[in-house]
Amino acid sequence: MQPISHAHTATADITRLLAGQHHDPFEVLGCHRQGKHWVVRALLPDTAEATILVGGSRLPLQRITDTDLFTCQLTQDTPVRYQLRWRGTDGQWRQAEDPYRFSPVVGDLDLHLFGQGKHEHIYRVLGAHCCEHDGVPGVRFATWAPNARRVSVVGDFNQ
């Protein structure tokens, strides 16, 4: 698998994303179909260089000029499982799953019942819950904050 040309991302989406004002970062980040191929985009602040790991291959992520947004277009015709690997400006290499590789997990029925005010087990949907998604263990987090401009989860996992 070889990377192909730099993927186009709308300037307005990038601007809103970098300002923390994009209404749906999943629209921009992660792995998305673009024409016949797939493009991976990752927001990696304080990063000097980055790659994605696909199977046994390392593919370079290209920085979108003067931003912390990186991208790589793949010659695949199906989405791929991948991990991010990056070298921070501190010189240390890190590797992790891309949280935007996973689709949102709150289901349509949950949203419907919640919208009607009839969800009797909403505590099972909102908040932080340990789970396994696509074979990867982790924590899913969902909140209801209709007037919030953005929500951040802070912990010792933050850099």
CSV table of C-alpha atoms in Angstrom, one decimal:
chain,number,residue,atom,x,y,z
A,1,MET,CA,0.0,0.0,0.0
A,2,GLN,CA,1.4,3.4,-1.0
A,3,PRO,CA,0.3,6.9,-0.1
A,4,ILE,CA,-0.9,9.0,-3.0
A,5,SER,CA,-1.4,12.7,-3.5
A,6,HIS,CA,-2.1,15.1,-0.6
A,7,ALA,CA,-5.8,15.0,0.4
A,8,HIS,CA,-7.9,18.2,0.1
A,9,THR,CA,-9.7,19.4,3.2
A,10,ALA,CA,-12.0,22.4,3.1
A,11,THR,CA,-10.3,25.5,4.6
A,12,ALA,CA,-13.4,26.4,6.6
A,13,ASP,CA,-13.4,22.9,8.2
A,14,ILE,CA,-9.7,23.2,9.1
A,15,THR,CA,-10.2,26.7,10.6
A,16,ARG,CA,-13.1,25.6,12.7
A,17,LEU,CA,-11.3,22.4,13.8
A,18,LEU,CA,-8.1,24.2,14.9
A,19,ALA,CA,-10.2,26.8,16.8
A,20,GLY,CA,-12.0,24.1,18.6
A,21,GLN,CA,-15.3,25.2,17.1
A,22,HIS,CA,-16.1,22.4,14.6
A,23,HIS,CA,-19.5,21.0,15.3
A,24,ASP,CA,-18.5,17.5,14.4
A,25,PRO,CA,-14.7,16.7,14.3
A,26,PHE,CA,-15.6,13.1,13.1
A,27,GLU,CA,-16.5,14.8,9.8
A,28,VAL,CA,-12.8,15.8,9.3
A,29,LEU,CA,-10.6,13.5,11.5
A,30,GLY,CA,-10.1,9.8,11.1
A,31,CYS,CA,-10.4,7.7,7.9
A,32,HIS,CA,-12.8,9.0,5.2
A,33,ARG,CA,-13.7,7.9,1.7
A,34,GLN,CA,-12.4,10.4,-0.9
A,35,GLY,CA,-13.2,9.4,-4.5
A,36,LYS,CA,-11.9,5.8,-5.0
A,37,HIS,CA,-9.6,5.9,-2.1
A,38,TRP,CA,-9.4,6.6,1.7
A,39,VAL,CA,-7.8,9.5,3.4
A,40,VAL,CA,-6.6,9.6,7.0
A,41,ARG,CA,-6.5,12.9,8.9
A,42,ALA,CA,-5.2,13.4,12.4
A,43,LEU,CA,-4.8,16.5,14.7
A,44,LEU,CA,-1.5,16.1,16.5
A,45,PRO,CA,-0.4,19.2,18.4
A,46,ASP,CA,3.2,19.6,19.3
A,47,THR,CA,4.3,17.0,16.7
A,48,ALA,CA,7.4,17.2,14.6
A,49,GLU,CA,6.6,14.2,12.3
A,50,ALA,CA,4.0,11.5,12.0
A,51,THR,CA,3.1,8.2,10.3
A,52,ILE,CA,0.3,5.7,10.3
A,53,LEU,CA,0.9,2.1,10.9
A,54,VAL,CA,-1.1,-0.2,8.6
A,55,GLY,CA,-0.3,-3.9,9.0
A,56,GLY,CA,3.5,-4.0,8.8
A,57,SER,CA,3.8,-0.7,6.8
A,58,ARG,CA,4.6,2.8,8.0
A,59,LEU,CA,3.1,5.5,5.8
A,60,PRO,CA,4.1,9.2,6.3
A,61,LEU,CA,1.5,11.7,7.3
A,62,GLN,CA,1.9,15.1,5.6
A,63,ARG,CA,1.4,18.2,7.6
A,64,ILE,CA,-1.2,20.6,6.2
A,65,THR,CA,0.9,23.8,6.0
A,66,ASP,CA,1.2,25.8,9.3
A,67,THR,CA,-1.2,23.6,11.2
A,68,ASP,CA,-1.2,20.6,13.6
A,69,LEU,CA,-3.3,18.7,11.1
A,70,PHE,CA,-1.7,15.8,9.3
A,71,THR,CA,-3.1,13.7,6.3
A,72,CYS,CA,-2.3,10.7,4.2
A,73,GLN,CA,-4.3,9.4,1.2
A,74,LEU,CA,-4.3,5.7,0.7
A,75,THR,CA,-4.5,3.7,-2.5
A,76,GLN,CA,-6.9,1.3,-0.7
A,77,ASP,CA,-10.5,0.8,-1.9
A,78,THR,CA,-11.6,-0.3,1.6
A,79,PRO,CA,-11.1,1.4,5.0
A,80,VAL,CA,-8.1,0.2,7.0
A,81,ARG,CA,-7.3,-0.5,10.6
A,82,TYR,CA,-4.4,1.7,11.6
A,83,GLN,CA,-2.5,3.3,14.5
A,84,LEU,CA,-0.9,6.7,14.7
A,85,ARG,CA,2.8,7.0,15.4
A,86,TRP,CA,4.3,10.5,16.0
A,87,ARG,CA,7.4,12.2,17.2
A,88,GLY,CA,6.6,15.1,19.5
A,89,THR,CA,8.5,18.4,19.5
A,90,ASP,CA,10.2,17.0,22.7
A,91,GLY,CA,11.8,14.3,20.5
A,92,GLN,CA,9.8,11.3,22.0
A,93,TRP,CA,8.0,8.9,19.8
A,94,ARG,CA,4.5,7.9,20.7
A,95,GLN,CA,2.0,5.4,19.3
A,96,ALA,CA,-1.7,5.1,19.8
A,97,GLU,CA,-5.0,4.2,18.3
A,98,ASP,CA,-6.7,7.1,16.4
A,99,PRO,CA,-9.8,7.8,18.4
A,100,TYR,CA,-11.4,9.2,15.3
A,101,ARG,CA,-11.0,5.8,13.5
A,102,PHE,CA,-14.0,4.6,15.4
A,103,SER,CA,-17.5,5.7,14.6
A,104,PRO,CA,-19.6,7.4,17.2
A,105,VAL,CA,-21.3,4.7,19.3
A,106,VAL,CA,-24.5,6.3,20.6
A,107,GLY,CA,-27.2,4.5,18.7
A,108,ASP,CA,-30.2,5.9,16.8
A,109,LEU,CA,-32.7,4.3,19.2
A,110,ASP,CA,-30.8,5.9,22.2
A,111,LEU,CA,-31.0,9.3,20.5
A,112,HIS,CA,-34.6,8.9,19.6
A,113,LEU,CA,-35.7,7.9,23.2
A,114,PHE,CA,-33.5,10.6,24.7
A,115,GLY,CA,-35.0,13.2,22.4
A,116,GLN,CA,-38.5,12.2,23.6
A,117,GLY,CA,-37.4,12.2,27.2
A,118,LYS,CA,-38.3,8.5,27.5
A,119,HIS,CA,-34.9,6.9,27.8
A,120,GLU,CA,-35.1,4.9,31.0
A,121,HIS,CA,-31.5,3.8,31.0
A,122,ILE,CA,-29.7,7.0,29.8
A,123,TYR,CA,-27.0,6.5,32.5
A,124,ARG,CA,-25.8,3.5,30.4
A,125,VAL,CA,-25.3,5.8,27.4
A,126,LEU,CA,-24.0,9.1,28.9
A,127,GLY,CA,-20.8,9.5,30.9
A,128,ALA,CA,-17.7,7.4,30.7
A,129,HIS,CA,-18.0,3.6,30.2
A,130,CYS,CA,-15.3,1.0,29.7
A,131,CYS,CA,-15.9,-0.9,26.4
A,132,GLU,CA,-14.2,-2.7,23.6
A,133,HIS,CA,-14.8,-1.3,20.1
A,134,ASP,CA,-13.5,-3.0,16.9
A,135,GLY,CA,-11.4,-5.3,19.1
A,136,VAL,CA,-9.7,-2.3,20.9
A,137,PRO,CA,-10.3,-1.8,24.7
A,138,GLY,CA,-11.0,1.7,25.8
A,139,VAL,CA,-13.4,4.2,27.3
A,140,ARG,CA,-16.3,5.8,25.5
A,141,PHE,CA,-17.6,9.1,26.7
A,142,ALA,CA,-20.8,10.8,25.8
A,143,THR,CA,-22.4,13.9,27.3
A,144,TRP,CA,-25.5,16.1,26.8
A,145,ALA,CA,-24.4,19.7,26.8
A,146,PRO,CA,-26.7,21.5,24.3
A,147,ASN,CA,-25.3,25.0,25.1
A,148,ALA,CA,-21.7,24.1,25.3
A,149,ARG,CA,-19.3,25.3,22.5
A,150,ARG,CA,-17.1,22.3,23.2
A,151,VAL,CA,-16.4,19.7,25.9
A,152,SER,CA,-13.0,18.4,27.0
A,153,VAL,CA,-12.1,15.4,29.1
A,154,VAL,CA,-9.1,16.0,31.3
A,155,GLY,CA,-7.0,13.4,32.9
A,156,ASP,CA,-3.5,12.1,33.3
A,157,PHE,CA,-3.7,10.8,29.8
A,158,ASN,CA,-3.7,14.3,28.4
A,159,GLN,CA,-0.3,15.7,27.2
